Amino acid sequence: LDKSQTGAVYDAIGREYGIVGQVFNLFSKLRGGMQNNVGLELRPAS
């Protein structure tokens, strides 16, 4: 995904996985956050 959507990826992880997702987001941001990470969109092959 485009770098501008990385924040939306973090939000989706936090919503989907609850406290585990929120802790993941916290440690991910401490390690460099949105500057060093990308979001991947997976789609089934057709």
PDB file of C-alpha atoms in Angstrom:
ATOM      1  CA  LEU A   1       0.000   0.000   0.000  1.00  0.00           C
ATOM      2  CA  ASP A   2       0.968   3.598  -0.388  1.00  0.00           C
ATOM      3  CA  LYS A   3       2.888   5.112   2.545  1.00  0.00           C
ATOM      4  CA  SER A   4      -0.045   7.439   3.199  1.00  0.00           C
ATOM      5  CA  GLN A   5      -2.157   4.419   4.220  1.00  0.00           C
ATOM      6  CA  THR A   6       0.263   3.074   6.847  1.00  0.00           C
ATOM      7  CA  GLY A   7      -1.678   4.841   9.617  1.00  0.00           C
ATOM      8  CA  ALA A   8      -4.875   3.132   8.483  1.00  0.00           C
ATOM      9  CA  VAL A   9      -3.064  -0.216   8.651  1.00  0.00           C
ATOM     10  CA  TYR A  10      -1.992   0.491  12.243  1.00  0.00           C
ATOM     11  CA  ASP A  11      -5.587   1.433  13.129  1.00  0.00           C
ATOM     12  CA  ALA A  12      -6.975  -1.731  11.523  1.00  0.00           C
ATOM     13  CA  ILE A  13      -4.508  -3.938  13.423  1.00  0.00           C
ATOM     14  CA  GLY A  14      -5.463  -2.262  16.695  1.00  0.00           C
ATOM     15  CA  ARG A  15      -9.182  -2.778  16.042  1.00  0.00           C
ATOM     16  CA  GLU A  16      -8.919  -6.350  14.760  1.00  0.00           C
ATOM     17  CA  TYR A  17      -6.618  -7.760  17.444  1.00  0.00           C
ATOM     18  CA  GLY A  18      -7.645  -5.689  20.471  1.00  0.00           C
ATOM     19  CA  ILE A  19      -5.061  -5.283  23.217  1.00  0.00           C
ATOM     20  CA  VAL A  20      -2.554  -7.524  21.405  1.00  0.00           C
ATOM     21  CA  GLY A  21      -2.820  -5.332  18.306  1.00  0.00           C
ATOM     22  CA  GLN A  22      -2.436  -2.171  20.355  1.00  0.00           C
ATOM     23  CA  VAL A  23       0.696  -3.515  22.065  1.00  0.00           C
ATOM     24  CA  PHE A  24       2.048  -4.576  18.655  1.00  0.00           C
ATOM     25  CA  ASN A  25       1.430  -1.053  17.358  1.00  0.00           C
ATOM     26  CA  LEU A  26       3.179   0.502  20.348  1.00  0.00           C
ATOM     27  CA  PHE A  27       6.340  -1.585  19.969  1.00  0.00           C
ATOM     28  CA  SER A  28       6.285  -1.195  16.194  1.00  0.00           C
ATOM     29  CA  LYS A  29       6.177   2.589  16.567  1.00  0.00           C
ATOM     30  CA  LEU A  30       8.998   2.481  19.129  1.00  0.00           C
ATOM     31  CA  ARG A  31      11.160   0.603  16.602  1.00  0.00           C
ATOM     32  CA  GLY A  32      10.721   3.219  13.893  1.00  0.00           C
ATOM     33  CA  GLY A  33       7.016   3.266  13.243  1.00  0.00           C
ATOM     34  CA  MET A  34       5.604   4.549  10.019  1.00  0.00           C
ATOM     35  CA  GLN A  35       8.964   5.617   8.588  1.00  0.00           C
ATOM     36  CA  ASN A  36      10.406   2.075   8.585  1.00  0.00           C
ATOM     37  CA  ASN A  37       7.313  -0.077   7.974  1.00  0.00           C
ATOM     38  CA  VAL A  38       4.950  -0.661   5.088  1.00  0.00           C
ATOM     39  CA  GLY A  39       1.470  -2.155   4.838  1.00  0.00           C
ATOM     40  CA  LEU A  40       0.826  -5.045   2.486  1.00  0.00           C
ATOM     41  CA  GLU A  41      -2.523  -5.791   0.912  1.00  0.00           C
ATOM     42  CA  LEU A  42      -3.077  -9.466   0.174  1.00  0.00           C
ATOM     43  CA  ARG A  43      -5.687 -10.563  -2.337  1.00  0.00           C
ATOM     44  CA  PRO A  44      -6.652 -14.073  -3.378  1.00  0.00           C
ATOM     45  CA  ALA A  45      -5.447 -15.168  -6.790  1.00  0.00           C
ATOM     46  CA  SER A  46      -8.192 -15.276  -9.368  1.00  0.00           C
TER      47      SER A  46
END
